[in-house]
PDB file of C-alpha atoms and ligand atoms in Angstrom:
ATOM      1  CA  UNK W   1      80.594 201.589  57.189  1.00  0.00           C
ATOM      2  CA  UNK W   2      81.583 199.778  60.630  1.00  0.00           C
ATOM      3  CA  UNK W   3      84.440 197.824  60.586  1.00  0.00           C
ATOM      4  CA  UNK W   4      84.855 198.019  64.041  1.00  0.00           C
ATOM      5  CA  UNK W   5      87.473 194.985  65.358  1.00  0.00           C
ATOM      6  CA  UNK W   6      88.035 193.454  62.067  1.00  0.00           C
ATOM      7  CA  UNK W   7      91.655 193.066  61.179  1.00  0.00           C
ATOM      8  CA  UNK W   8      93.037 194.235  57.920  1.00  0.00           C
ATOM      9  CA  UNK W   9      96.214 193.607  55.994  1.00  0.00           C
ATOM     10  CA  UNK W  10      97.170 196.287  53.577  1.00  0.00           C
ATOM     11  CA  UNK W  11     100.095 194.965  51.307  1.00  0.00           C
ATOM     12  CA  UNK W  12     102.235 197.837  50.175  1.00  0.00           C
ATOM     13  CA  UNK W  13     101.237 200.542  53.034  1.00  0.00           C
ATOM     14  CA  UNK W  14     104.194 202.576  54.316  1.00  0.00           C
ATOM     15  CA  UNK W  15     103.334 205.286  51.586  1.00  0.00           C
ATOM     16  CA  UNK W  16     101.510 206.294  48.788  1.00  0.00           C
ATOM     17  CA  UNK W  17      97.735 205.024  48.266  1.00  0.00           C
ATOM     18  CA  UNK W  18      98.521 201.875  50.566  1.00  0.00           C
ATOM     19  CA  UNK W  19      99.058 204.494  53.757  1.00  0.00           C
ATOM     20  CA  UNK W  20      95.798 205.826  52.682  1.00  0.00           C
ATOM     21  CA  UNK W  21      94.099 202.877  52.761  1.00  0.00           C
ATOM     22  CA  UNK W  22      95.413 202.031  56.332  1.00  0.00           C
ATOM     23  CA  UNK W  23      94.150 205.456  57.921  1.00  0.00           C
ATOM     24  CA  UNK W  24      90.739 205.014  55.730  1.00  0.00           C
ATOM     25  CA  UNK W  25      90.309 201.442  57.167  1.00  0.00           C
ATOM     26  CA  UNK W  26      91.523 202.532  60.839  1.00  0.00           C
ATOM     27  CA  UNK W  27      89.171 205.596  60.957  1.00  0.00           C
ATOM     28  CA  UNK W  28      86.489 202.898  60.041  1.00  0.00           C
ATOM     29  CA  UNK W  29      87.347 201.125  62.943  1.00  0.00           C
ATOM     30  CA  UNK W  30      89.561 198.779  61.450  1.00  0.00           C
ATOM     31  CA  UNK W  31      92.985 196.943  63.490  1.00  0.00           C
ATOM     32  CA  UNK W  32      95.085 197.824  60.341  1.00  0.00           C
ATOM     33  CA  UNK W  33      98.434 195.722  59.800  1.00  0.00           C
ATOM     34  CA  UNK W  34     100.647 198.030  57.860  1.00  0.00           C
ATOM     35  CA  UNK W  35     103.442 196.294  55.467  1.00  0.00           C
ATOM     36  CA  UNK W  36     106.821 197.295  54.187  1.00  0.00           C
ATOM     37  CA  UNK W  37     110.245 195.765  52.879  1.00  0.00           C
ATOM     38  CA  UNK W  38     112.872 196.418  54.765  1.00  0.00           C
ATOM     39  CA  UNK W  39     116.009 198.478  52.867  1.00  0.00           C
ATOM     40  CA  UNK W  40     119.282 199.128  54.546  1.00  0.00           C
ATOM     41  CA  UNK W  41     118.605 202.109  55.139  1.00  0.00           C
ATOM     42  CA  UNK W  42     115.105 201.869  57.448  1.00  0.00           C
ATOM     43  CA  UNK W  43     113.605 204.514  55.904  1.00  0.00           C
ATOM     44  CA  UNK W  44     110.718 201.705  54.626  1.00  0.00           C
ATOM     45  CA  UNK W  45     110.162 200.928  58.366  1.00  0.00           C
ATOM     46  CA  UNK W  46     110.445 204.619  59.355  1.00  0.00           C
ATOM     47  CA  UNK W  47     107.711 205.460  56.736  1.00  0.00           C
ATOM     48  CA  UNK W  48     105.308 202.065  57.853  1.00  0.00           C
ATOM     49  CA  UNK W  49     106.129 203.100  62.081  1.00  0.00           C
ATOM     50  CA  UNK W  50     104.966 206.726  61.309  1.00  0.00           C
ATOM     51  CA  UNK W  51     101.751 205.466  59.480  1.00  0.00           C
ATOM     52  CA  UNK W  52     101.293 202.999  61.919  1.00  0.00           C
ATOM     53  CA  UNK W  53     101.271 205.958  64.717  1.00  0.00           C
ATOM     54  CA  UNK W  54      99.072 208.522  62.695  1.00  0.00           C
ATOM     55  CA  UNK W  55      96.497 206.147  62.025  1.00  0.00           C
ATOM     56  CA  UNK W  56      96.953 203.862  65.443  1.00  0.00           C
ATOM     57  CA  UNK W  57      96.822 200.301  63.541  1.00  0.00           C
ATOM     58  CA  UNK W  58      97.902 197.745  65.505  1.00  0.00           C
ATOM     59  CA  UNK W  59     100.878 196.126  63.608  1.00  0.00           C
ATOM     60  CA  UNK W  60     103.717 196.612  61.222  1.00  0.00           C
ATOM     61  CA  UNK W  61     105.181 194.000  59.545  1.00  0.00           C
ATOM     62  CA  UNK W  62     107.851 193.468  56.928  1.00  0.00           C
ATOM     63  CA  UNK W  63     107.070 191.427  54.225  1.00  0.00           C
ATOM     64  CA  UNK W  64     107.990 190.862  50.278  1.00  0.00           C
ATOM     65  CA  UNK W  65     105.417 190.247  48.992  1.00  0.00           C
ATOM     66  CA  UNK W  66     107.299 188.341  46.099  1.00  0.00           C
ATOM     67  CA  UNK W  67     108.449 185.980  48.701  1.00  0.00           C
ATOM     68  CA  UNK W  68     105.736 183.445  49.097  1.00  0.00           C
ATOM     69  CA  UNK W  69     107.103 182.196  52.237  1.00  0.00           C
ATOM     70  CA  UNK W  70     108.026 184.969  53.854  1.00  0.00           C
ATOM     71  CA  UNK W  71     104.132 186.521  53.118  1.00  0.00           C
ATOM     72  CA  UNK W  72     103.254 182.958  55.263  1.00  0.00           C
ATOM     73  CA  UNK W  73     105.180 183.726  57.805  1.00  0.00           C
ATOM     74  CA  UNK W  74     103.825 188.013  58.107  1.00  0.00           C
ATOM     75  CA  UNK W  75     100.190 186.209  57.954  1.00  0.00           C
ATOM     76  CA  UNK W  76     100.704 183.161  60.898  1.00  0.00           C
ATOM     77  CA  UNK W  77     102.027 186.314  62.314  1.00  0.00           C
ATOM     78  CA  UNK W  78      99.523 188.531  62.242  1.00  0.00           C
ATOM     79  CA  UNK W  79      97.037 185.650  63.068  1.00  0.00           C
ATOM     80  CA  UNK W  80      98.658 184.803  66.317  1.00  0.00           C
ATOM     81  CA  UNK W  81      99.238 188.532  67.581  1.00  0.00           C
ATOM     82  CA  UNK W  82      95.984 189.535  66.612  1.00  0.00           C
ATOM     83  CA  UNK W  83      93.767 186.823  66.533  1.00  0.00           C
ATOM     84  CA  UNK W  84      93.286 186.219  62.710  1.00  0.00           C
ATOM     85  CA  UNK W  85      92.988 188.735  59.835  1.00  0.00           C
ATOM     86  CA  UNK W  86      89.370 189.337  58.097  1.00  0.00           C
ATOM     87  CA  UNK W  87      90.668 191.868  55.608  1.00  0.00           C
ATOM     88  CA  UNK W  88      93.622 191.943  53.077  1.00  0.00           C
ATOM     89  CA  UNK W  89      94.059 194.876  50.249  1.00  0.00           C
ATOM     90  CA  UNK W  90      96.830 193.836  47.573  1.00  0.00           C
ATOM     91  CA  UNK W  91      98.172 196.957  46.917  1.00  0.00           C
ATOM     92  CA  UNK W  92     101.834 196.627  46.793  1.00  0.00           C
ATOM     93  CA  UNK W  93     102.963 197.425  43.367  1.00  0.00           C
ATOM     94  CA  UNK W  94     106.312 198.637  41.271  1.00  0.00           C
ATOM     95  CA  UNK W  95     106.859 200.381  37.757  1.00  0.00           C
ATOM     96  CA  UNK W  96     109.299 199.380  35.605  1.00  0.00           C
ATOM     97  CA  UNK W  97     108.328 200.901  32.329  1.00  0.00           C
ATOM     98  CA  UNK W  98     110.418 200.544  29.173  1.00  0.00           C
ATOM     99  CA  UNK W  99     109.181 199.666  25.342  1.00  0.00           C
ATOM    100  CA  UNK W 100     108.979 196.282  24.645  1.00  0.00           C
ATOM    101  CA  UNK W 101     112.090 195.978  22.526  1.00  0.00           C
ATOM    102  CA  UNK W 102     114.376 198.057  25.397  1.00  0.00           C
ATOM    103  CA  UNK W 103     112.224 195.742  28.507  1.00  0.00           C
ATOM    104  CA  UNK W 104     114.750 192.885  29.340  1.00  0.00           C
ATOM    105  CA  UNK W 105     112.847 189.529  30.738  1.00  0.00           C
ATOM    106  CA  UNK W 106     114.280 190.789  34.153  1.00  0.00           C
ATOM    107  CA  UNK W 107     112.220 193.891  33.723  1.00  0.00           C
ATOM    108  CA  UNK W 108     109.167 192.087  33.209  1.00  0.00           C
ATOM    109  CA  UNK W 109     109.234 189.354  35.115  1.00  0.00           C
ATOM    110  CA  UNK W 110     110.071 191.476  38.601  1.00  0.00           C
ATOM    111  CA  UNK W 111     106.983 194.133  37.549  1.00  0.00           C
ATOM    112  CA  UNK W 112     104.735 190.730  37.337  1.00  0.00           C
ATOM    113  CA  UNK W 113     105.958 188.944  40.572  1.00  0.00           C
ATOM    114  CA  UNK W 114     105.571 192.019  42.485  1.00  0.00           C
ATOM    115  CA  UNK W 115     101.770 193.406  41.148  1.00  0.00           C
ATOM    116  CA  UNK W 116     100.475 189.586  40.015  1.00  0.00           C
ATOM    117  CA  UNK W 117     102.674 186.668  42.315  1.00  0.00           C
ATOM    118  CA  UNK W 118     102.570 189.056  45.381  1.00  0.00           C
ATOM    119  CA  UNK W 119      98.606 188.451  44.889  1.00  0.00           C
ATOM    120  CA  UNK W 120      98.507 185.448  44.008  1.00  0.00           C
ATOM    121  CA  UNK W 121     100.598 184.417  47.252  1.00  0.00           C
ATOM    122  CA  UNK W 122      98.994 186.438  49.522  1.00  0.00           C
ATOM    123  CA  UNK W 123      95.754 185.145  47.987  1.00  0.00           C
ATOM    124  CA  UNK W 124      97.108 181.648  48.799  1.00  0.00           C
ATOM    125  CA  UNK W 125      98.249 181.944  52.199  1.00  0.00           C
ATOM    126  CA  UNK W 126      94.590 183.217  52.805  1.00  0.00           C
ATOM    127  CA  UNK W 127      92.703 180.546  51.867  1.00  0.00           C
ATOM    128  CA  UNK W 128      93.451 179.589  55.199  1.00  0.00           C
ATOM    129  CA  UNK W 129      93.917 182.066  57.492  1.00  0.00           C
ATOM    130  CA  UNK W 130      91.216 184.434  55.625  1.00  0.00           C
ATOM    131  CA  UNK W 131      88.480 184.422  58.641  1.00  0.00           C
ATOM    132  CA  UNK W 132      84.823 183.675  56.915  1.00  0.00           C
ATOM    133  CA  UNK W 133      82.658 186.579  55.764  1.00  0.00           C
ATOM    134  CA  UNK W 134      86.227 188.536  55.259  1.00  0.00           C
ATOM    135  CA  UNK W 135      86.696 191.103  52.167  1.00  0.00           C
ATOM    136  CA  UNK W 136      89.999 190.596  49.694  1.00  0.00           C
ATOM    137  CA  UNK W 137      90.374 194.087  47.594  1.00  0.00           C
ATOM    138  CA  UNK W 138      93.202 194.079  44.944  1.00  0.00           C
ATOM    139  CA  UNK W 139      94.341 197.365  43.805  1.00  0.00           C
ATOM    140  CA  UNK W 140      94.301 196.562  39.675  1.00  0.00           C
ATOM    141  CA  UNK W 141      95.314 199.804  37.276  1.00  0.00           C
ATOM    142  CA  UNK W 142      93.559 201.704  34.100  1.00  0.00           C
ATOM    143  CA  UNK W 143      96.528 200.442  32.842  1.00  0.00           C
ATOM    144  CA  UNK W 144      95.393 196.595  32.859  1.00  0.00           C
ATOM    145  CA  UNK W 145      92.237 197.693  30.646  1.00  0.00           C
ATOM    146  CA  UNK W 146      93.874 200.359  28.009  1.00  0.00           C
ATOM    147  CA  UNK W 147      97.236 199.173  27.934  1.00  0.00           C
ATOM    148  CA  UNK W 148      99.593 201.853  28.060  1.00  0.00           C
ATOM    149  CA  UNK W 149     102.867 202.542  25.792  1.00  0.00           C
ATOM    150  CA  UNK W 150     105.921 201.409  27.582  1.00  0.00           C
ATOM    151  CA  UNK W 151     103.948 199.118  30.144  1.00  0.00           C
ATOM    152  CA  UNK W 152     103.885 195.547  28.883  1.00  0.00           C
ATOM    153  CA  UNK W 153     104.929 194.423  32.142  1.00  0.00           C
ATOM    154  CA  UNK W 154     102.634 196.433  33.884  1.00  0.00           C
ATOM    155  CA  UNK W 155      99.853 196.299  31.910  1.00  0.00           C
ATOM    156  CA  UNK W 156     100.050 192.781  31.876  1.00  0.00           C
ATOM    157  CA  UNK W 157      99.989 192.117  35.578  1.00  0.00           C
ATOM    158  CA  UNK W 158      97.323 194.206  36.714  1.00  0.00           C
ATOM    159  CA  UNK W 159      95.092 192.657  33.220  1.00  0.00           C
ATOM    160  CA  UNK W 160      95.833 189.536  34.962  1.00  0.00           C
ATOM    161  CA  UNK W 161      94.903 190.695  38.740  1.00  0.00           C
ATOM    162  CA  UNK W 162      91.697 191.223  37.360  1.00  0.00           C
ATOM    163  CA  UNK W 163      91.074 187.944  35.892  1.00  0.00           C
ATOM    164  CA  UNK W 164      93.044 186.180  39.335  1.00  0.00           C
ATOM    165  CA  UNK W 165      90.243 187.996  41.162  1.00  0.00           C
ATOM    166  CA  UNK W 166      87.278 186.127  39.124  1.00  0.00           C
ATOM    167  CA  UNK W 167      88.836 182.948  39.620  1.00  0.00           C
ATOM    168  CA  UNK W 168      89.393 183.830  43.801  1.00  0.00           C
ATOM    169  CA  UNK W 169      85.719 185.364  43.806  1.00  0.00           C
ATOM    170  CA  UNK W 170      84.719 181.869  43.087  1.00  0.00           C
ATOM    171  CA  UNK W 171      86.525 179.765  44.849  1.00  0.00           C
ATOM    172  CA  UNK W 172      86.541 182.174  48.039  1.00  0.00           C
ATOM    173  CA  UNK W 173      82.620 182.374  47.759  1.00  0.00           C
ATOM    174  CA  UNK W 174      81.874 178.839  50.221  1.00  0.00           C
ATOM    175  CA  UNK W 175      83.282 180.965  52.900  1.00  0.00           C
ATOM    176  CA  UNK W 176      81.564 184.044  52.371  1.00  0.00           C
ATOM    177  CA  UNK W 177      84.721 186.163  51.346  1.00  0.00           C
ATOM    178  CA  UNK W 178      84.102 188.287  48.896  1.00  0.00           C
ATOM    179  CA  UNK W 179      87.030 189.832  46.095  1.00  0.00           C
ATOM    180  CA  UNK W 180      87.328 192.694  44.116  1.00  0.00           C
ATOM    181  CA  UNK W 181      89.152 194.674  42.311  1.00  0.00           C
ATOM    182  CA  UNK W 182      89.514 198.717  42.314  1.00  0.00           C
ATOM    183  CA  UNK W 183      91.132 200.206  39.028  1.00  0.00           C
ATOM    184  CA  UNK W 184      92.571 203.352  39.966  1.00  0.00           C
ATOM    185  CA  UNK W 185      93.184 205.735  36.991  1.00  0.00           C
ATOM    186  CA  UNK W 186      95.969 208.657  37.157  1.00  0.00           C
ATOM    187  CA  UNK W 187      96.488 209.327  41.065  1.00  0.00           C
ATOM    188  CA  UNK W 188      98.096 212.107  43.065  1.00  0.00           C
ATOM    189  CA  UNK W 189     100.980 210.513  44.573  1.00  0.00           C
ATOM    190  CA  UNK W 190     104.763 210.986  44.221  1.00  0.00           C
ATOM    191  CA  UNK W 191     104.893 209.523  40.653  1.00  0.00           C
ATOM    192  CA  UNK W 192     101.917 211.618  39.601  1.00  0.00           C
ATOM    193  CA  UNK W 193     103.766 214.763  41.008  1.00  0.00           C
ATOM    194  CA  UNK W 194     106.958 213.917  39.404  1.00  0.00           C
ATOM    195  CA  UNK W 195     105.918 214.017  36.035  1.00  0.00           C
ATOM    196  CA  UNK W 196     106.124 216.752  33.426  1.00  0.00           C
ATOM    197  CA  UNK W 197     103.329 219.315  33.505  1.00  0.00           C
ATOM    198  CA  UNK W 198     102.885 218.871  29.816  1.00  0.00           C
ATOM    199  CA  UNK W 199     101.962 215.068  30.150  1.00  0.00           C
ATOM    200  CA  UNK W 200      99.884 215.964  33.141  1.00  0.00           C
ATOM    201  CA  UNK W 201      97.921 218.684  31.173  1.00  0.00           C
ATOM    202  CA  UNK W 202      97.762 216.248  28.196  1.00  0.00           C
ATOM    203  CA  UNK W 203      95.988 213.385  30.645  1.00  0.00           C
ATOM    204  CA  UNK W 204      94.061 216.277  32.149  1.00  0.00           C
ATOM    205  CA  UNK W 205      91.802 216.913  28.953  1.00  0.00           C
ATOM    206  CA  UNK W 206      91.165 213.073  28.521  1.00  0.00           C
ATOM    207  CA  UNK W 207      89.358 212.663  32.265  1.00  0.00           C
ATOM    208  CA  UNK W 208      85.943 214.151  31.873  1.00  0.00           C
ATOM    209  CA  UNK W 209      85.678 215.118  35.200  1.00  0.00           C
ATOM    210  CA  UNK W 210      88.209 217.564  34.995  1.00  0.00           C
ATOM    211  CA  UNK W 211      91.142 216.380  37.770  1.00  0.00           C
ATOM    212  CA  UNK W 212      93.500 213.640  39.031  1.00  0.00           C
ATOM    213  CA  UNK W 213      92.319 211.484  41.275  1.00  0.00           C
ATOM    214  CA  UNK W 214      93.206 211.948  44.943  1.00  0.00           C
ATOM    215  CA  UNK W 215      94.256 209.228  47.437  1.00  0.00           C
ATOM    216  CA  UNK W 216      90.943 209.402  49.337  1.00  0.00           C
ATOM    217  CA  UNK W 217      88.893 208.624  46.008  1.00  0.00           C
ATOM    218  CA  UNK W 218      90.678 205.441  45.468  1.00  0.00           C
ATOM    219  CA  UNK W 219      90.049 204.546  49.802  1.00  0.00           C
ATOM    220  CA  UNK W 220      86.201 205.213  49.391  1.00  0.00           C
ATOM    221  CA  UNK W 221      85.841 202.328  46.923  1.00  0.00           C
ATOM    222  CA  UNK W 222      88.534 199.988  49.060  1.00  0.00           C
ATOM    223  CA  UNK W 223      86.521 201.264  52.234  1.00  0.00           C
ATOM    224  CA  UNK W 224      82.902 200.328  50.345  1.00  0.00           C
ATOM    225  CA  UNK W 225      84.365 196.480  49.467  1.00  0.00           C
ATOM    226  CA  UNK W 226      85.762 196.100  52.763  1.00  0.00           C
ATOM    227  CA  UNK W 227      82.269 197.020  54.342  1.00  0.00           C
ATOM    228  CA  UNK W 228      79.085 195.009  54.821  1.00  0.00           C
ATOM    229  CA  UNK W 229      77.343 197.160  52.761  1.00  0.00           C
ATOM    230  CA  UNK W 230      79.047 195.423  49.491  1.00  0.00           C
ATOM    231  CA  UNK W 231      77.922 192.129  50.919  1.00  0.00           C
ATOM    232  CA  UNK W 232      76.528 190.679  47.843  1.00  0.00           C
ATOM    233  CA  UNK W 233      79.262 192.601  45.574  1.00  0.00           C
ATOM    234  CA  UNK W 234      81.998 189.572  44.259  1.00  0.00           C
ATOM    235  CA  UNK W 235      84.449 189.291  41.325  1.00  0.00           C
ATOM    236  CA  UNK W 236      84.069 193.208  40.011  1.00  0.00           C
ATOM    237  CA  UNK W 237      86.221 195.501  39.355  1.00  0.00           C
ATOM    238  CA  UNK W 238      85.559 199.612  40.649  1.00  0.00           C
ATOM    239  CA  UNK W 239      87.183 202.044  38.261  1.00  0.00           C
ATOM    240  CA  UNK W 240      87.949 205.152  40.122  1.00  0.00           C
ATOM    241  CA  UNK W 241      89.457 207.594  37.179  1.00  0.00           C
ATOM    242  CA  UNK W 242      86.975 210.571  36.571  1.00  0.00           C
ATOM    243  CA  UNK W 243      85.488 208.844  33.630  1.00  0.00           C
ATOM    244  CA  UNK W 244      88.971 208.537  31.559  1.00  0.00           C
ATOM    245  CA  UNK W 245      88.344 204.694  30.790  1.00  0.00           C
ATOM    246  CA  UNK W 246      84.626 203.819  30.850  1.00  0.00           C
TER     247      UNK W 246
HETATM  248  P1  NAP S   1     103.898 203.861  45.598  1.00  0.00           P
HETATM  249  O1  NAP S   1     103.737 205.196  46.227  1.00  0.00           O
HETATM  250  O2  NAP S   1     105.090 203.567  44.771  1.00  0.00           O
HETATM  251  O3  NAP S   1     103.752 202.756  46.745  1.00  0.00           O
HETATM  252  C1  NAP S   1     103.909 201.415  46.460  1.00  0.00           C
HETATM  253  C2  NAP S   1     103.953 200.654  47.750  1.00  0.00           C
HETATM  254  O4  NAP S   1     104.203 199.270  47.442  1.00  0.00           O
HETATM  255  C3  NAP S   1     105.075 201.122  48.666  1.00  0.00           C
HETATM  256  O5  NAP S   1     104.622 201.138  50.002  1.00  0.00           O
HETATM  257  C4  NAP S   1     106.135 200.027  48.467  1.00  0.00           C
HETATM  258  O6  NAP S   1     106.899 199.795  49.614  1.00  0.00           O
HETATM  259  C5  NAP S   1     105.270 198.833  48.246  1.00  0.00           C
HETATM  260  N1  NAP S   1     105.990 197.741  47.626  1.00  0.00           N
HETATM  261  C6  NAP S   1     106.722 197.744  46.487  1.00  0.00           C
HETATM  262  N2  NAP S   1     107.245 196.532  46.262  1.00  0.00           N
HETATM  263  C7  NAP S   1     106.831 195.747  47.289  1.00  0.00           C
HETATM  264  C8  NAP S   1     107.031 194.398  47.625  1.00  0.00           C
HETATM  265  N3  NAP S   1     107.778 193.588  46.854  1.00  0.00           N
HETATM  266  N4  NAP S   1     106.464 193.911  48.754  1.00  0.00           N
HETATM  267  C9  NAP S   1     105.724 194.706  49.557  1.00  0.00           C
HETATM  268  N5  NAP S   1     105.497 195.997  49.291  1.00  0.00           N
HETATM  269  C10 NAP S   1     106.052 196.516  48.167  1.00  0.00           C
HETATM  270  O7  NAP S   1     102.657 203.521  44.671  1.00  0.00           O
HETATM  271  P2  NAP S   1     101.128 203.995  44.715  1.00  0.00           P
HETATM  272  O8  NAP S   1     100.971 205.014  43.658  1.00  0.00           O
HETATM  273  O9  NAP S   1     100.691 204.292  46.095  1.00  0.00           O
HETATM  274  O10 NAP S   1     100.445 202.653  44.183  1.00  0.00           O
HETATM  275  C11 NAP S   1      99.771 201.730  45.015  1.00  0.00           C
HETATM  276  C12 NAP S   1      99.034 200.744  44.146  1.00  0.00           C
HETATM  277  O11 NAP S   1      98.115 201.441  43.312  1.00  0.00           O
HETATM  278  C13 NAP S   1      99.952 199.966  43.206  1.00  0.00           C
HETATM  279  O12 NAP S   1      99.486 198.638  43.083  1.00  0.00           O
HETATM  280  C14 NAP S   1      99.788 200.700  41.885  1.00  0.00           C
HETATM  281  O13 NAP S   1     100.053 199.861  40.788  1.00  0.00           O
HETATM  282  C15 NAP S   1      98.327 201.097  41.958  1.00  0.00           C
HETATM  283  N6  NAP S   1      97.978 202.234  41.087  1.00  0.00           N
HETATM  284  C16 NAP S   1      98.502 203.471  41.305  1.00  0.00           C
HETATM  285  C17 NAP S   1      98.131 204.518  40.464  1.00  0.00           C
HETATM  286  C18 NAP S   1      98.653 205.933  40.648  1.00  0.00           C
HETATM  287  O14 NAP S   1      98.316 206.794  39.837  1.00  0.00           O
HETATM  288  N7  NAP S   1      99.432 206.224  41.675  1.00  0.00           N
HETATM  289  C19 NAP S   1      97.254 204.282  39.406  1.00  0.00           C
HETATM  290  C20 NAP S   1      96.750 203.002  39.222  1.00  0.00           C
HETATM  291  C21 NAP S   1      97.108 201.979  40.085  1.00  0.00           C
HETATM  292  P3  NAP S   1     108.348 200.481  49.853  1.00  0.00           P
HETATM  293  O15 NAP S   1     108.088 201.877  50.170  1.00  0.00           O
HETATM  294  O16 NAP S   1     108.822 199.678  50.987  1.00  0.00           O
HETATM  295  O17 NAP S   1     109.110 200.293  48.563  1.00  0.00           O
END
């Protein structure tokens, strides 16, 4: 899988699955562009600088990605610094999980600007400056497919990522871009670790093969759309989660 001098945007990336996905794509050959938003204490830009270094991509930017014009201005950014951008992963997401009757519209609507409108602006902005023949991945969720207690805002934004990347897959198609979804199921990363060992053992016996998923699972499918060995793959969605949804 060569993706030697193509330039990839990884929304999301100063931790978690997103950093993964910047040191898979870089040890493919990739000029990764890691994002963050800033907080006052610049421990989001120490955590995207020390990603950046590990995995030598060749920008950092800071970007919300709820902010439609300031994910313009990271993009025109990136274009002009590194010639153009041929790869961009939506993976920047938040939790806010709460029943429906304790979720207040606030709640919701933040969970589906950050996981759907950060998408869907990112999505815009590259009808543009997307280079043709480029790869869009957007990191969707079991959760958008079973529809877990306590996630009505999440649930319902990563449903709709998946349906927002049939309608791109389309339209994208003239120019040879393909998009695609990967579903990750339950994933070792901070939230994984933080919660109980009961609920973990309880999700354990529902995943047939056995484990949580690790970080590099979810990067081989992201690496496989991203290659041009998924050339003629558009508008699908990967489910990486041992078999737990199927
Ligand atoms: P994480 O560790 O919480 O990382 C989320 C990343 O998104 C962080 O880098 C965060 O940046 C960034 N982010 C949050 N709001 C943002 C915004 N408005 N603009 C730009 N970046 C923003 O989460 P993760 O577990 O790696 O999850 C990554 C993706 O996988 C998410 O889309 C999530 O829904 C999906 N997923 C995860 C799992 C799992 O089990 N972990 C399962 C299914 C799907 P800061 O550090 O700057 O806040």
């Amino acid at each position: 899988m060569d993706l030697t001098g193509k330039v990839a945007l990884v929304t999301g990336s100063s931790r978690g699955i997103g950093a993964g996905i910047i040191r898979g794509l870089a040890a493919h050959g990739a000029i990764c562009v890691v994002n963050y938003v800033a907080d006052a204490a610049g421990r989001n830009l120490a955590d995207a600088q020390s990603v950046a270094h590990d995995s030598g991509a060749g920008l950092v930017v800071e970007a919300d990605v709820s902010n439609h014009a300031r994910v313009g201005a990271a993009m025109e950014e990136i274009t002009a610094r590194l010639g153009g951008i041929d790869i961009l992963v939506n993976n920047a997401g938040i939790l806010r999980d709460r029943t429906i009757r304790k979720m207040t519209p606030d709640d919701f609507h933040a969970v589906v600007q950050v996981n759907l409108g950060g998408a869907f602006n990112t999505l815009q902005h590259a009808t543009s400056l997307l280079r043709p023949g480029g790869r869009i991945v957007n990191i969707a969720s079991v959760a958008g497919f079973m529809g877990f207690f306590g996630q009505a805002n999440y649930a319902s934004a990563k449903a709709g990522l998946v349906a927002l990347t049939k309608v791109a897959a389309r339209e994208f198609a003239r120019q040879r871009i393909t998009v695609n979804c990967v579903a990750p199921g339950f994933v070792e990363t901070e939230i994984i670790k933080e919660m109980p060992a009961e609920v973990t053992a309880r999700f354990l016996e529902q995943i047939p093969l056995g484990r949580i998923g690790r970080i590099e699972d979810v990067v081989n499918a992201v690496c496989f759309l991203c290659a041009p060995q998924s050339d003629y793959v558009t508008g699908q969605t990967i489910h990486v989660n041992g078999g737990f949804y199927m």
